[in-house]
Coordinates of C-alpha atoms and ligand atoms in Angstrom, one line a residue:
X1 CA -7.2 -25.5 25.5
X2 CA -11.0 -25.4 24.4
X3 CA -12.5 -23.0 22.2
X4 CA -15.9 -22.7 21.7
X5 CA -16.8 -21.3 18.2
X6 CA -19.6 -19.1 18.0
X7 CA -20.0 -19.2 14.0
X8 CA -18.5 -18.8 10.5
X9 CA -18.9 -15.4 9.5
X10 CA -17.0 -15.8 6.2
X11 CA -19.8 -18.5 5.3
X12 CA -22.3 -16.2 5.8
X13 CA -21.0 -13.8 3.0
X14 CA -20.2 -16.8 0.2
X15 CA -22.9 -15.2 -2.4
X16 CA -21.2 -11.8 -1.9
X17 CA -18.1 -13.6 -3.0
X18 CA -19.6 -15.4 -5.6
X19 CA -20.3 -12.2 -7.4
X20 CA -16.6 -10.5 -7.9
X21 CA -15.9 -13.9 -9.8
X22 CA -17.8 -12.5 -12.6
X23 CA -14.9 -9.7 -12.9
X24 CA -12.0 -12.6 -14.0
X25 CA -13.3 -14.9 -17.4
X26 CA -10.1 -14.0 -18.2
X27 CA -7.7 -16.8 -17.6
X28 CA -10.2 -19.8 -19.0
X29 CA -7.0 -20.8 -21.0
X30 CA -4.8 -21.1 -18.1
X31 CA -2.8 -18.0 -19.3
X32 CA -1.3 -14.7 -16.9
X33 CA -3.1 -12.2 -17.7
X34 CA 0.0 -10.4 -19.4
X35 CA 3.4 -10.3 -19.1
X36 CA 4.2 -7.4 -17.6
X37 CA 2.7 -7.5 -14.0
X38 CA 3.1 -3.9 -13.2
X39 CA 1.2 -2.5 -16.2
X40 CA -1.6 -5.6 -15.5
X41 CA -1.4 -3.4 -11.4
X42 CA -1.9 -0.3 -12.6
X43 CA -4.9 -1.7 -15.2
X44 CA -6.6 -3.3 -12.3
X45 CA -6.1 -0.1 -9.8
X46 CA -7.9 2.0 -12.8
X47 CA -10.7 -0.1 -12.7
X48 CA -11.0 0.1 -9.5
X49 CA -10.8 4.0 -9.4
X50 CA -13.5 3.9 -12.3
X51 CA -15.8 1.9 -10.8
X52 CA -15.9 4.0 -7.5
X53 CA -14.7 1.3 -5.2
X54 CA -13.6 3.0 -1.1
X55 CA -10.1 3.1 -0.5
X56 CA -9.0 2.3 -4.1
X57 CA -5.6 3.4 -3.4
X58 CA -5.4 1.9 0.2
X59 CA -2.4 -1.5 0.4
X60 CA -1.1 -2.5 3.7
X61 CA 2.4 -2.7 3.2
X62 CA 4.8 -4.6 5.6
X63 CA 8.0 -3.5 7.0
X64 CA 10.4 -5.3 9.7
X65 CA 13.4 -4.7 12.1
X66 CA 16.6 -5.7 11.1
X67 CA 15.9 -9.2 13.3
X68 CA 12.5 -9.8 11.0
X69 CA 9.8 -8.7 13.0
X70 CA 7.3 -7.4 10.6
X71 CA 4.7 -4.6 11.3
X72 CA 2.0 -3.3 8.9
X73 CA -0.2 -0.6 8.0
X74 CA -2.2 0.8 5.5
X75 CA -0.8 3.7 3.4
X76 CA -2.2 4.9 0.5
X77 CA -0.5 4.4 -3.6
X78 CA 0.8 7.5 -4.6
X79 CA 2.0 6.3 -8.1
X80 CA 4.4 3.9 -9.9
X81 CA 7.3 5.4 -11.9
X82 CA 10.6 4.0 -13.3
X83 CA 9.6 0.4 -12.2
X84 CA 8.8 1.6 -8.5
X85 CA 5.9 2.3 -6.5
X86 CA 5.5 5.5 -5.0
X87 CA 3.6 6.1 -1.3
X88 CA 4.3 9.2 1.1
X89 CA 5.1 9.2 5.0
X90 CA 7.1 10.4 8.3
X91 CA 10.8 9.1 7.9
X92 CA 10.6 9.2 11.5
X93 CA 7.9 7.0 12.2
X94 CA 8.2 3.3 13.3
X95 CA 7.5 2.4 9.2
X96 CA 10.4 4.9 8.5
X97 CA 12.9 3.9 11.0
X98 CA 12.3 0.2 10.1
X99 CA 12.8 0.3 6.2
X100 CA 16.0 2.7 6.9
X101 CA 17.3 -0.3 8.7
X102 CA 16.2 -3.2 6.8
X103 CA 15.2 -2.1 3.2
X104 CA 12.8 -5.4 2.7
X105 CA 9.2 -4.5 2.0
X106 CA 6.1 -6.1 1.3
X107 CA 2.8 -4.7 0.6
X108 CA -0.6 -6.2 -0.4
X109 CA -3.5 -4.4 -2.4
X110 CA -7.1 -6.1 -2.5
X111 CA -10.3 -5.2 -4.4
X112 CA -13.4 -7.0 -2.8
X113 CA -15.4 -6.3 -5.5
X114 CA -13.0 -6.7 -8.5
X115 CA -11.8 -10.5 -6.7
X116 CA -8.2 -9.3 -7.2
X117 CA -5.8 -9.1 -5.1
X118 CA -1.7 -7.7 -5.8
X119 CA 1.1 -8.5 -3.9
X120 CA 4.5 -7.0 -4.3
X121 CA 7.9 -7.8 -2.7
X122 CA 11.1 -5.8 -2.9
X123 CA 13.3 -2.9 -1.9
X124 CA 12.4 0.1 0.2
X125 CA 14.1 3.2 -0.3
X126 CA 13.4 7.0 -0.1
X127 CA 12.8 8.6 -3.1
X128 CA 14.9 12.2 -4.2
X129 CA 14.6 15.0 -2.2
X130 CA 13.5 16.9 -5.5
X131 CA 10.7 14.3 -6.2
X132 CA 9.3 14.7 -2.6
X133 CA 9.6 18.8 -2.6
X134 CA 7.3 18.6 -5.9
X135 CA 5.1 16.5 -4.3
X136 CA 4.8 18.3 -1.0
X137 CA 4.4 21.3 -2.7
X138 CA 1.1 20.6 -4.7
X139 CA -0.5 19.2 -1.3
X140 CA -3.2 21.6 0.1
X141 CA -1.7 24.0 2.9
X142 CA -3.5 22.3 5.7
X143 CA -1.9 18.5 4.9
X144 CA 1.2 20.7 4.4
X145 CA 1.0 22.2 8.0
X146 CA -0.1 18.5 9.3
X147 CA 3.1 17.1 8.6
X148 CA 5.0 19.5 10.4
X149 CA 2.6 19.3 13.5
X150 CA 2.7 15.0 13.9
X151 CA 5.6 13.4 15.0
X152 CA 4.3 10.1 13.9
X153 CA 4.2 7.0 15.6
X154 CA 5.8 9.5 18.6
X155 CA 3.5 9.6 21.9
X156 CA 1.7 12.4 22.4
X157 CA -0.4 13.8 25.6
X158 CA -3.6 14.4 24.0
X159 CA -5.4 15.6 21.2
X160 CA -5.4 19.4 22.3
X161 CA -1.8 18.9 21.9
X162 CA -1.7 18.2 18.6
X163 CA -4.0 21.1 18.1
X164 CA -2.0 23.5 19.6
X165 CA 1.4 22.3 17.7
X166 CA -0.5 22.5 14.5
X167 CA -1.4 26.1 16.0
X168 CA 2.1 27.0 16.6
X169 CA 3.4 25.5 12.8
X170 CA 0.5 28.0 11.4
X171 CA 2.1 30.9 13.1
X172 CA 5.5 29.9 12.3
X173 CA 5.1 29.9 8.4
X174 CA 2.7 32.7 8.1
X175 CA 2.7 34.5 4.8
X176 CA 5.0 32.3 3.5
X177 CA 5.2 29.1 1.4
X178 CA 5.0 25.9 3.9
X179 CA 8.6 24.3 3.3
X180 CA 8.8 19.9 3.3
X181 CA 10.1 18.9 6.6
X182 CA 13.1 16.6 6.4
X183 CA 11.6 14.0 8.2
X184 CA 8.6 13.7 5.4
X185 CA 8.4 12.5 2.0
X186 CA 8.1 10.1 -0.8
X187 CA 9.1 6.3 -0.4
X188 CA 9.6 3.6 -3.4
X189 CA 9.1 0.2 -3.5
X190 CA 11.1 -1.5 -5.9
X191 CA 9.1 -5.0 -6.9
X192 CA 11.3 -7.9 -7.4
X193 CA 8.4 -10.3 -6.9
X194 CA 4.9 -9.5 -7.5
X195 CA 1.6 -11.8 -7.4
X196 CA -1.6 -11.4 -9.3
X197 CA -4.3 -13.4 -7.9
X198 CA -7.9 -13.6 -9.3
X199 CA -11.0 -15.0 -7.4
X200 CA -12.3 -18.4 -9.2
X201 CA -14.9 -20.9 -9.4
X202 CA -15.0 -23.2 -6.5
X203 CA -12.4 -21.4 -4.7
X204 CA -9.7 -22.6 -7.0
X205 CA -8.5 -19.5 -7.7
X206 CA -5.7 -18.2 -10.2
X207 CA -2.4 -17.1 -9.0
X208 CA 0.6 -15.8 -11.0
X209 CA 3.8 -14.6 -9.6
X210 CA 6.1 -13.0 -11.4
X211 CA 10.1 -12.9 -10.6
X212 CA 12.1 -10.3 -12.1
X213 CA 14.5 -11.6 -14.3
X214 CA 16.6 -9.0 -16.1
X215 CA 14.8 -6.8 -18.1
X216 CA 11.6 -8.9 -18.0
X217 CA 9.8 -11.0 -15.5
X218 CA 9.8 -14.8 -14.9
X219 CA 6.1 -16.4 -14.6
X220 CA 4.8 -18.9 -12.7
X221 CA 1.5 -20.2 -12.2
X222 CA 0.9 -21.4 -8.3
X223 CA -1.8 -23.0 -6.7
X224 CA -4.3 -21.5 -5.5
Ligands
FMN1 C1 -7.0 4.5 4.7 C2 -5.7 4.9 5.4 C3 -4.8 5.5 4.6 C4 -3.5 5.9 5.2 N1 -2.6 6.5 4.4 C5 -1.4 6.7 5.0 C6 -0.3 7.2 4.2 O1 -0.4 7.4 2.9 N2 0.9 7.4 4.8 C7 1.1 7.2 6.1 O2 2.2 7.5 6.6 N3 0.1 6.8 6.9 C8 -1.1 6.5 6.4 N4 -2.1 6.0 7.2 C9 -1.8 5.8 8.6 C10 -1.0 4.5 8.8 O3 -1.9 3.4 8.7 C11 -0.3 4.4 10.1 O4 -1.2 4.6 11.2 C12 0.8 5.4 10.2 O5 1.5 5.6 9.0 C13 1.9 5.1 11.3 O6 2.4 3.8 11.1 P1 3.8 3.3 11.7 O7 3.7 3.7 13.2 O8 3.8 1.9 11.5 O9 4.9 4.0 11.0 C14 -3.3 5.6 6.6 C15 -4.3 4.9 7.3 C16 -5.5 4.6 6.7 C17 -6.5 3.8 7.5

């Protein structure tokens, strides 16, 4: 089979590039950046919510069928407690059904601008019911009623649809406090493996990947 290429684009964009390297002089002495990969996450997340980057909380985060075939999506960090990262979703949807099957996850964050980029590998499993309720309940009413009205990742006829089951959610909770569905709510990812990598001179880039080993993490450096 032939294939004609048309162009590069990633050449195109090299200076861009060039200029998150000035975000890592940090591992000139061939040193991870700390020993504790988590806290070095939630560090680099922080800067990236202070410096206004878009979608600072965005990762794509990977789930897969019993027989290992993976899907992803993006989801947004809700938090890292205990050890575990926090995100919310529909227990229902395909991401749902998947990690209630085969608890395996894997999710990837990445800051253009910072030249970072986190990955984490690990268990999936629903957080309590008492830690979703809390966190239901201090979402605005609308997001509240939204969650009822989407059967994600279900088919649905049309966007009027949706409208008018959002419509019919409104008139069922009327004057009253919108309850968590059952099939919504907080899900933690429990790292065993996580990889900090750094953008670098000459595309020789710095990786670290941690292994959890007891209490405390194993560290490796890899090639880049
Ligand atoms: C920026 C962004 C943020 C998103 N955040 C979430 C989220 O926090 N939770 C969620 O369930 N879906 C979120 N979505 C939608 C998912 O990407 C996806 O469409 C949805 O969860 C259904 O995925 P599934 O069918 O694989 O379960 C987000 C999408 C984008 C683009």
């Amino acid at each position: 089979m032939h294939h004609k290429i048309l162009h590069f684009p990633g050449m195109l964009r090299s200076v861009r590039y060039e200029a998150s390297l000035a975000m890592n002089p940090s591992t000139p002495s061939n040193e991870a950046p700390g020993s504790d990969p988590l806290a070095i996450f939630l560090e680099w997340h922080k800067t990236a919510v202070e410096r206004g980057l878009p979608d600072p909380d965005a990762f794509a985060l990977a789930t897969a069928t019993p027989d290992g075939r993976p899907s992803v999506r993006i989801v947004l960090f809700k938090g890292l407690t205990d050890g575990a990262l926090r995100l919310v979703t529909n227990y229902e949807s395909r991401k749902g059904e998947e990690l209630a099957r085969n608890a395996h996850g894997s999710l990837v964050f990445y800051w253009p601008a910072l030249g970072r980029q986190v990955r984490m590998e690990g268990r999936l499993e629903r957080a309590s019911a008492s830690e979703s309720d809390a966190y239901f309940a201090a979402r605005d009413r609308e997001s509240q009623l939204g969650a009822w009205a989407s059967a994600q990742s279900r088919p649905v006829g049309s966007r009027a649809a949706l409208l008018e089951n959002l419509e019919q959610v409104r008139a069922r909770f009327r004057d009253q406090a919108v309850p968590r569905p059952p099939h919504w709510g907080m899900v933690k990812l429990v790292p065993e493996r996580v990889e900090l990598w750094l953008a670098g001179q000459h595309r020789l880039h710095d990786r670290f990947a941690y292994t959890r080993d007891g209490a405390g993490w194993r560290i490796e450096r890899l090639a880049p």
